[in-house]
Short mmCIF file of C-alpha atoms and ligand atoms in Angstrom, two decimals:
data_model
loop_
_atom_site.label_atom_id
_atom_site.label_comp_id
_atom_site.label_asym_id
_atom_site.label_seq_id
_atom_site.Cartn_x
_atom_site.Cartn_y
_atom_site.Cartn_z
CA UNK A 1 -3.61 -22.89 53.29
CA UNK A 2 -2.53 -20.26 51.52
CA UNK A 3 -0.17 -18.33 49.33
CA UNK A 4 1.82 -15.25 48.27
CA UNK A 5 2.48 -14.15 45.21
CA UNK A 6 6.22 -14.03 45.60
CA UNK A 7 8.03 -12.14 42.84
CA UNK A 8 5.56 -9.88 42.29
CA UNK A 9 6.96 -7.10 44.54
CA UNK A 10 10.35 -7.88 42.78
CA UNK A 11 9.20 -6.21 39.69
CA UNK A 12 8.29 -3.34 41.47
CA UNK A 13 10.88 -0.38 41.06
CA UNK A 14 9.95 2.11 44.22
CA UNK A 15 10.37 1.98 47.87
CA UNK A 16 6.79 1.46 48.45
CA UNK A 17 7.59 -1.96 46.45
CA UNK A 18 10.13 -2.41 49.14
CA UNK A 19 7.44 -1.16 51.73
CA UNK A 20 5.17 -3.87 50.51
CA UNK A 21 8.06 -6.75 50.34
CA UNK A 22 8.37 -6.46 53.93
CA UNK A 23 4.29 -6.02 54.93
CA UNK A 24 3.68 -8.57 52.54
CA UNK A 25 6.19 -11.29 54.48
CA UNK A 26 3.90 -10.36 57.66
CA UNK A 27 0.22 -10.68 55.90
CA UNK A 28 2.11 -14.07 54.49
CA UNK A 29 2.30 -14.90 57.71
CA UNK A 30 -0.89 -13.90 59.02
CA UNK A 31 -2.49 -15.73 56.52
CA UNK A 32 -0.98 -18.83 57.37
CA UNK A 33 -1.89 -18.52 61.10
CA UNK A 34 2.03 -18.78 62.32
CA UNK A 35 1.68 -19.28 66.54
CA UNK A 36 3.09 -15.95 68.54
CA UNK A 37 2.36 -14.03 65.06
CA UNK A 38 0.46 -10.60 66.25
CA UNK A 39 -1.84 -9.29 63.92
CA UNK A 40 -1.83 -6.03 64.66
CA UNK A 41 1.86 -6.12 64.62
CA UNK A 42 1.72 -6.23 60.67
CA UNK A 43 2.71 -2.56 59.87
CA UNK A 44 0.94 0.27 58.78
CA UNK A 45 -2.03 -0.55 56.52
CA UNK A 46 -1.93 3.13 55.49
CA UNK A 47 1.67 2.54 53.59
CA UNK A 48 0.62 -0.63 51.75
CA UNK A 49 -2.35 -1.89 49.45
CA UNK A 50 -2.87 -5.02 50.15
CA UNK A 51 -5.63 -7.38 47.94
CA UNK A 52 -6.72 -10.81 48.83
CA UNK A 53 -8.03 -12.82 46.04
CA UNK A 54 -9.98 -16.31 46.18
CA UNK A 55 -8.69 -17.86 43.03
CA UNK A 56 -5.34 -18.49 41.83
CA UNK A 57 -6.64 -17.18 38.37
CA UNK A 58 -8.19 -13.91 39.62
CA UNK A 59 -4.47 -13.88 41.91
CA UNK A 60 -2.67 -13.70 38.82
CA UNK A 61 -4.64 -10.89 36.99
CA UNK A 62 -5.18 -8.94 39.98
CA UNK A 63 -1.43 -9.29 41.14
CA UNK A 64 -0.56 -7.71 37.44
CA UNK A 65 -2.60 -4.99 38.07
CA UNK A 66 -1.39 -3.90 41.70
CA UNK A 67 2.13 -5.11 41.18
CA UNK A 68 2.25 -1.98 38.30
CA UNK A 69 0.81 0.20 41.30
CA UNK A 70 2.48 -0.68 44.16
CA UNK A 71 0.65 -3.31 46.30
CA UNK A 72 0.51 -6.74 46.57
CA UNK A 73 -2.11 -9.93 46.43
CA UNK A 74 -2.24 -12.84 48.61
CA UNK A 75 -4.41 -15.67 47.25
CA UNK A 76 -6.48 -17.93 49.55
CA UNK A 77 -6.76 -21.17 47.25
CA UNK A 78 -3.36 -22.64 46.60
CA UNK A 79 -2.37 -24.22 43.03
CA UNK A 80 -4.54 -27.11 42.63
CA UNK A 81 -7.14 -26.46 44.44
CA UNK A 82 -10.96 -26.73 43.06
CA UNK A 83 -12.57 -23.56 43.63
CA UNK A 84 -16.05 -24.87 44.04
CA UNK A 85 -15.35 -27.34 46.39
CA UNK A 86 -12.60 -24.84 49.03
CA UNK A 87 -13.23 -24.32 52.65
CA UNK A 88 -11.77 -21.54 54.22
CA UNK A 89 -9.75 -20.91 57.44
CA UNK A 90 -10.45 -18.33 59.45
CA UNK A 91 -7.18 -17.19 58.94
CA UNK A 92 -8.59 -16.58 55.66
CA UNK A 93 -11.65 -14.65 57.09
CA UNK A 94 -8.83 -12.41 59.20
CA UNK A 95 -7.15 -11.60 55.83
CA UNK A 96 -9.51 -10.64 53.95
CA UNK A 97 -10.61 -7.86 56.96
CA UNK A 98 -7.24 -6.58 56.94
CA UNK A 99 -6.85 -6.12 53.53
CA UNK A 100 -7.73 -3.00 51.35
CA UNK A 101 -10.13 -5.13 48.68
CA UNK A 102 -11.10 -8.92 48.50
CA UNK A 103 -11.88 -9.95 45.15
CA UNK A 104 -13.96 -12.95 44.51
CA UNK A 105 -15.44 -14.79 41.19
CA UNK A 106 -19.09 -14.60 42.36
CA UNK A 107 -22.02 -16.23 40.69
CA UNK A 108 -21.53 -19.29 43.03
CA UNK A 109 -18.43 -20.19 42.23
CA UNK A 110 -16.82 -20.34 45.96
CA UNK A 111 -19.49 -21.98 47.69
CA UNK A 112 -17.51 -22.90 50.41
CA UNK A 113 -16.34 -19.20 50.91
CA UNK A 114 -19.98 -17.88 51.48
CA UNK A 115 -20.29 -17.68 55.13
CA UNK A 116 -16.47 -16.56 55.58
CA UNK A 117 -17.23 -13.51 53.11
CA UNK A 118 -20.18 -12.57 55.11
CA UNK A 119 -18.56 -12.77 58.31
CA UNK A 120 -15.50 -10.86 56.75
CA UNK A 121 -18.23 -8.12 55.21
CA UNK A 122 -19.42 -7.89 58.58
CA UNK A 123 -16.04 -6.86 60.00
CA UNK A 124 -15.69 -4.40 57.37
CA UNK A 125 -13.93 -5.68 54.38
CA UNK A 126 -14.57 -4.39 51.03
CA UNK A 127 -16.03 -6.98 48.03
CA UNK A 128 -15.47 -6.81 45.04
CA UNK A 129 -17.66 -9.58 42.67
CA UNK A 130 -15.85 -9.95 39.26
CA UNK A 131 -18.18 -11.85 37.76
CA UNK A 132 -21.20 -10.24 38.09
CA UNK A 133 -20.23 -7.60 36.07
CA UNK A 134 -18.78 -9.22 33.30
CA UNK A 135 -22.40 -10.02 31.28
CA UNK A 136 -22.66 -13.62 32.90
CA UNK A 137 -24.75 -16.07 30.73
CA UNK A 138 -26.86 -19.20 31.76
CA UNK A 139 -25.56 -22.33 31.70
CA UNK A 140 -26.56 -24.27 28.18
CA UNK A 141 -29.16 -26.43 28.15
CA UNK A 142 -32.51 -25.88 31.05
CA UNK A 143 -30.73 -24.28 33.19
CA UNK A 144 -31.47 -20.92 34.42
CA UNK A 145 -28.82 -20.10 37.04
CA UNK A 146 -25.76 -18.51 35.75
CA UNK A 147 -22.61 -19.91 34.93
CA UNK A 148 -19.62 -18.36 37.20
CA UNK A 149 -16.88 -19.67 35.00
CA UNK A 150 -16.08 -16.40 33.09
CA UNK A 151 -12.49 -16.70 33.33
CA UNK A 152 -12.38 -19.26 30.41
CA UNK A 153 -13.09 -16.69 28.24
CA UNK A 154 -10.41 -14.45 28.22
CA UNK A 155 -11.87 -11.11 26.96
CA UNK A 156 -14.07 -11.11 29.78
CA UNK A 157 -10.71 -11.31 31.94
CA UNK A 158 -9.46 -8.02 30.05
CA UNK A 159 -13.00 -6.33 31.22
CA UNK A 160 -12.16 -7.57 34.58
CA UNK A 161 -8.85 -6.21 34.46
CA UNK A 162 -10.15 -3.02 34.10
CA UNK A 163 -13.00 -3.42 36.83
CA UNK A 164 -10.51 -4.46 39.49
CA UNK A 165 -7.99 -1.29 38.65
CA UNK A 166 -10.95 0.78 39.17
CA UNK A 167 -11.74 -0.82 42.31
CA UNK A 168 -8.15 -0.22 43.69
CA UNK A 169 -8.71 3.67 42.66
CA UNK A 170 -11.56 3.74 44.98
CA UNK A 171 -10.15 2.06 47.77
CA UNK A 172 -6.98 3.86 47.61
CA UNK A 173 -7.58 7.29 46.26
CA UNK A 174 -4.45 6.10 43.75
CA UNK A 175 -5.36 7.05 40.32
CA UNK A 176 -2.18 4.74 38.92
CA UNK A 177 -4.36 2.05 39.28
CA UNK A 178 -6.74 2.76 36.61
CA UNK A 179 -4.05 3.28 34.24
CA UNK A 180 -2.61 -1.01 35.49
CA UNK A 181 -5.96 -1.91 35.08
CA UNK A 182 -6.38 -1.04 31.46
CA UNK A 183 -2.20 -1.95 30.58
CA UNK A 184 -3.22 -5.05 32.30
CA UNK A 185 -6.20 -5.60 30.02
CA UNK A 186 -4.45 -4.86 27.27
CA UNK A 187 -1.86 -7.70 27.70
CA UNK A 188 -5.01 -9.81 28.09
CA UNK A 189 -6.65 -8.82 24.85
CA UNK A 190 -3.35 -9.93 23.19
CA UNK A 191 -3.51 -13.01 24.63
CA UNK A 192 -7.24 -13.53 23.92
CA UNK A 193 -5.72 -13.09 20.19
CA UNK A 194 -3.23 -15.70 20.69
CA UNK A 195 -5.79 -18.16 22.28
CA UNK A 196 -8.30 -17.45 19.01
CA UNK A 197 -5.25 -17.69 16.51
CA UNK A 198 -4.26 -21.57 17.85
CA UNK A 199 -8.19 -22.76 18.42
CA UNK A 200 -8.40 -21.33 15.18
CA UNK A 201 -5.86 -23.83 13.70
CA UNK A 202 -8.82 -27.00 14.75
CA UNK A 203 -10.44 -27.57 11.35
CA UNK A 204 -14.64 -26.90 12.51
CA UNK A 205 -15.88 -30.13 12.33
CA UNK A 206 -13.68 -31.06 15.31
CA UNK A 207 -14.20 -28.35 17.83
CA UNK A 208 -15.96 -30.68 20.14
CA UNK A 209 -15.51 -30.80 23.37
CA UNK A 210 -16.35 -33.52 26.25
CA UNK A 211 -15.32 -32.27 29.31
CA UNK A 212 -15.43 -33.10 33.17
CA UNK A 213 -17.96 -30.49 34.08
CA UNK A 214 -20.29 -27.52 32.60
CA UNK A 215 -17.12 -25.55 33.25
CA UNK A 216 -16.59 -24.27 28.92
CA UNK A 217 -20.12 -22.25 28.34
CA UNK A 218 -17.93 -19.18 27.64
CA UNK A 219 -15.44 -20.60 26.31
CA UNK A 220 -16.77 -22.67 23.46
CA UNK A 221 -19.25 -19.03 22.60
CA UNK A 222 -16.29 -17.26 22.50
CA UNK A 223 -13.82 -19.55 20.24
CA UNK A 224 -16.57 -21.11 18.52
CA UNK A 225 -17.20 -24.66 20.01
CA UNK A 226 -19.29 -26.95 20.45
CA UNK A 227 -19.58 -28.50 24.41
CA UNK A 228 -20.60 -32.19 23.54
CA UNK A 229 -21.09 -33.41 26.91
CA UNK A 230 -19.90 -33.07 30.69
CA UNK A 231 -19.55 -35.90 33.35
CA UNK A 232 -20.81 -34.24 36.24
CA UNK A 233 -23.68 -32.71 36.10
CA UNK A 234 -25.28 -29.32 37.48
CA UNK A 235 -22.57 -26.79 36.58
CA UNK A 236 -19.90 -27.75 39.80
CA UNK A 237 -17.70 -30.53 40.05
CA UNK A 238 -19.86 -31.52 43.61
CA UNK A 239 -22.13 -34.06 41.96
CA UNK A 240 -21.92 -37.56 40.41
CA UNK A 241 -23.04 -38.68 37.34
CA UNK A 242 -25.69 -41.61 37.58
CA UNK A 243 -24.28 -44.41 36.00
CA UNK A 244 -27.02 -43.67 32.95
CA UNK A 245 -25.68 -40.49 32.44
CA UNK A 246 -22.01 -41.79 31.64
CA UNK A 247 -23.60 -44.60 30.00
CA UNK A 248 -25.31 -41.95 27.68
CA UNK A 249 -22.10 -39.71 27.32
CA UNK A 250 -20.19 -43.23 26.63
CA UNK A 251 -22.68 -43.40 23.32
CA UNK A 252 -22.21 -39.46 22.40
CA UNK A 253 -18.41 -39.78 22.35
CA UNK A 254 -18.62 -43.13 20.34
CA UNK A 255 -21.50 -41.69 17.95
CA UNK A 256 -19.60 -37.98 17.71
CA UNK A 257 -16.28 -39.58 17.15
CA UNK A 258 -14.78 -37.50 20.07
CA UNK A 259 -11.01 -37.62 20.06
CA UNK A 260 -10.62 -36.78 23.33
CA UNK A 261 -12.06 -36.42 26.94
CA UNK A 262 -10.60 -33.02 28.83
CA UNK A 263 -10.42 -33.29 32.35
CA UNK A 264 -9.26 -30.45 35.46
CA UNK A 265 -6.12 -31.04 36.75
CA UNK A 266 -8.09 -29.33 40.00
CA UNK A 267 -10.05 -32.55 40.05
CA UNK A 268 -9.48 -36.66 40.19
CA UNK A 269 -9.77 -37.77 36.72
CA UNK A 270 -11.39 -41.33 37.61
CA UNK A 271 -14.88 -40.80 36.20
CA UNK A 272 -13.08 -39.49 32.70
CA UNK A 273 -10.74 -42.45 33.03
CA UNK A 274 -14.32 -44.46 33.19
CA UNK A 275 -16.11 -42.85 30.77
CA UNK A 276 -12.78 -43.26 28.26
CA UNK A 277 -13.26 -47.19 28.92
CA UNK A 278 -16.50 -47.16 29.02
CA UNK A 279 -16.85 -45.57 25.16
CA UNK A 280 -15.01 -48.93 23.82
CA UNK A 281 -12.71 -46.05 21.82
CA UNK A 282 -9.39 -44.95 21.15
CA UNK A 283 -10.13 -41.45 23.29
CA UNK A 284 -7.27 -39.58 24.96
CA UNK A 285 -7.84 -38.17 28.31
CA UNK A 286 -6.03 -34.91 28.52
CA UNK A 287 -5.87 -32.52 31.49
CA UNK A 288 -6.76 -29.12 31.40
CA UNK A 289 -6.45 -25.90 33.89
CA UNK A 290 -9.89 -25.08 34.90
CA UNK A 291 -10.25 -24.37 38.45
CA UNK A 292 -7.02 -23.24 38.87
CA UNK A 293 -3.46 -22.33 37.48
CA UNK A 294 -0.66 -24.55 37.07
CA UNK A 295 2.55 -25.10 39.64
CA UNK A 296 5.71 -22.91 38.70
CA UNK A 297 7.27 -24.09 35.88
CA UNK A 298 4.12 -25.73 34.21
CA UNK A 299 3.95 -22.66 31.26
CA UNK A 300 0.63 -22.08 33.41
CA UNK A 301 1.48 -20.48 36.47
CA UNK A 302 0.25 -17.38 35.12
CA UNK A 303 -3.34 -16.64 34.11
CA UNK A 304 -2.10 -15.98 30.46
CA UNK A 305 0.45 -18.85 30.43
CA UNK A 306 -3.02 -20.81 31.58
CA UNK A 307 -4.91 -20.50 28.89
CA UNK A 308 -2.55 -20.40 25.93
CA UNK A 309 -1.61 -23.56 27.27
CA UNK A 310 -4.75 -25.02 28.15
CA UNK A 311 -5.55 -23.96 24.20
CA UNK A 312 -2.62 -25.62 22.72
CA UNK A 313 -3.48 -29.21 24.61
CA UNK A 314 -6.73 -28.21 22.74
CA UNK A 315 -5.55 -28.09 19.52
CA UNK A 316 -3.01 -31.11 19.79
CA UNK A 317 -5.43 -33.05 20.78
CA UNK A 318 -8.39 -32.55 18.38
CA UNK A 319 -5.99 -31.85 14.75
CA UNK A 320 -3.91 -34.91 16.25
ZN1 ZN B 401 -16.02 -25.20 37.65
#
């Protein structure tokens, strides 16, 4: 399964924007393995700059930064989708090949992706690893492997803004990109304002958060808060929690009179649901986007939209 981002080429004004409307209907349906579709019958490569991105959150900034230069992004993961836990087609493998850049988290984030992105490396497409480069941290606690979720702070998605116009210069020899890149990570360092100005607005004493897993490292360093558990353990959402462990967070959210439990509208919320019961208190379960954007319509369906929302559920829930 996958998607296009549809509307994108709209906003652009030239006939390459027209150019890539029409190869981007074809990679569309490339990408979703259509019988008696050829392949090779999907234009001239040369014309269009094409960028396949894992992630419906690194779809959105990436599709704002070669929308403004003329090509197009197809994601793999569709809305919804849990990022750690996505298994690719190899459809998925075929579009990465054919397209000018793929553009992945990183830092263990797709695990199911790893052997397509080898095979696809193999057969000559170009990688680009966001997260890598954007000064990733250890998860809190013992751990000493590093935590891939560095879209949750969005400053780091400015820097990445910037990393992936670059990227596109290279690949294409197209300068414009550089200058979408940085526009692009300018709108995000407004919105990084916006996000700090409503977190902002939750008095200090009741930034806590109990979430469904290690998935706000960055987040709570970079809006000041404090992470006061997780359900699942080790850093994906792959694992369960012994019934100790909830047990134990069950006593942290009665003892650190947590208002509320977030959970990942990418993920089933059962275990929070549990957990809620289990803590004998009046604690609201609210759904945030982690893994992935929202559908159309949601206020999140755009990386921005995303997080300004995900930080006003945030603040309702916590001055509430
Ligand atoms: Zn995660």
């Amino acid at each position: 399964m996958s998607w296009t981002w549809s509307g994108i080429v709209d906003r652009v004004p030239t006939g390459r924007g027209a150019r890539a409307a029409a190869g981007g209907i074809a990679l569309a349906l490339v990408v979703a393995g259509c019988a008696g579709v050829d392949p090779s019958a999907t234009g001239s490569p040369g014309d269009l700059v094409t960028v396949v991105a894992s992630t419906t959150i690194l779809g959105s900034v990436a599709g704002q930064v070669a929308a403004c230069g003329g090509g197009e992004v197809t994601t793999l993961m569709p809305v919804g989708a849990d990022p750690h836990d996505y298994s690719p087609s190899s459809a998925d493998v075929a579009a990465m090949v054919e397209s000018d850049l793929v553009i992945v988290n990183g830092l263990g984030l797709e695990e199911g992706l790893t052997s397509a992105l080898a095979t696809a490396r193999e057969d000559g497409a170009t990688v680009l690893e966001v997260g890598p480069a954007l000064d990733p941290q250890p998860f809190g606690g013992s751990s000493d492997s590093l935590d891939p979720h560095v879209w949750m702070d969005v400053s780091r998605m400015a820097r990445a803004a910037t990393l992936i116009g670059d990227e596109l210069v290279e690949v294409t020899g197209d300068a414009a990109f550089g200058d979408c890149g940085r526009r692009t990570a300018e709108a995000l360092s407004e919105t990084d304002e916006e996000v700090r100005a409503v977190l902002e607005g939750v008095p200090a004493d009741s930034r806590t958060l109990v979430t469904d897993h290690d998935a706000f490292g960055y987040f709570s360093r970079a809006y000041d808060y404090t992470v006061a558990g997780v359900v699942i353990p080790g850093g994906s959402t792959l694992a369960q929690p012994s019934s100790s462990e909830l047990a134990a967070l069950a006593e942290t959210v009665r003892t650190a009179g947590v208002k509320a439990i977030f959970a990942n509208t990418a993920n089933p919320t059962a275990l929070i649901e549990a957990l809620a019961r289990e803590s004998g208190q009046q604690v609201a379960v609210v759904e945030l986007y982690v893994g992935s954007l929202g559908p159309a319509g949601s206020g999140a369906d755009t990386y921005q939209g995303m997080m300004l929302t995900n930080a006003k559920l945030i603040a309702d829930a916590l001055v509430g």
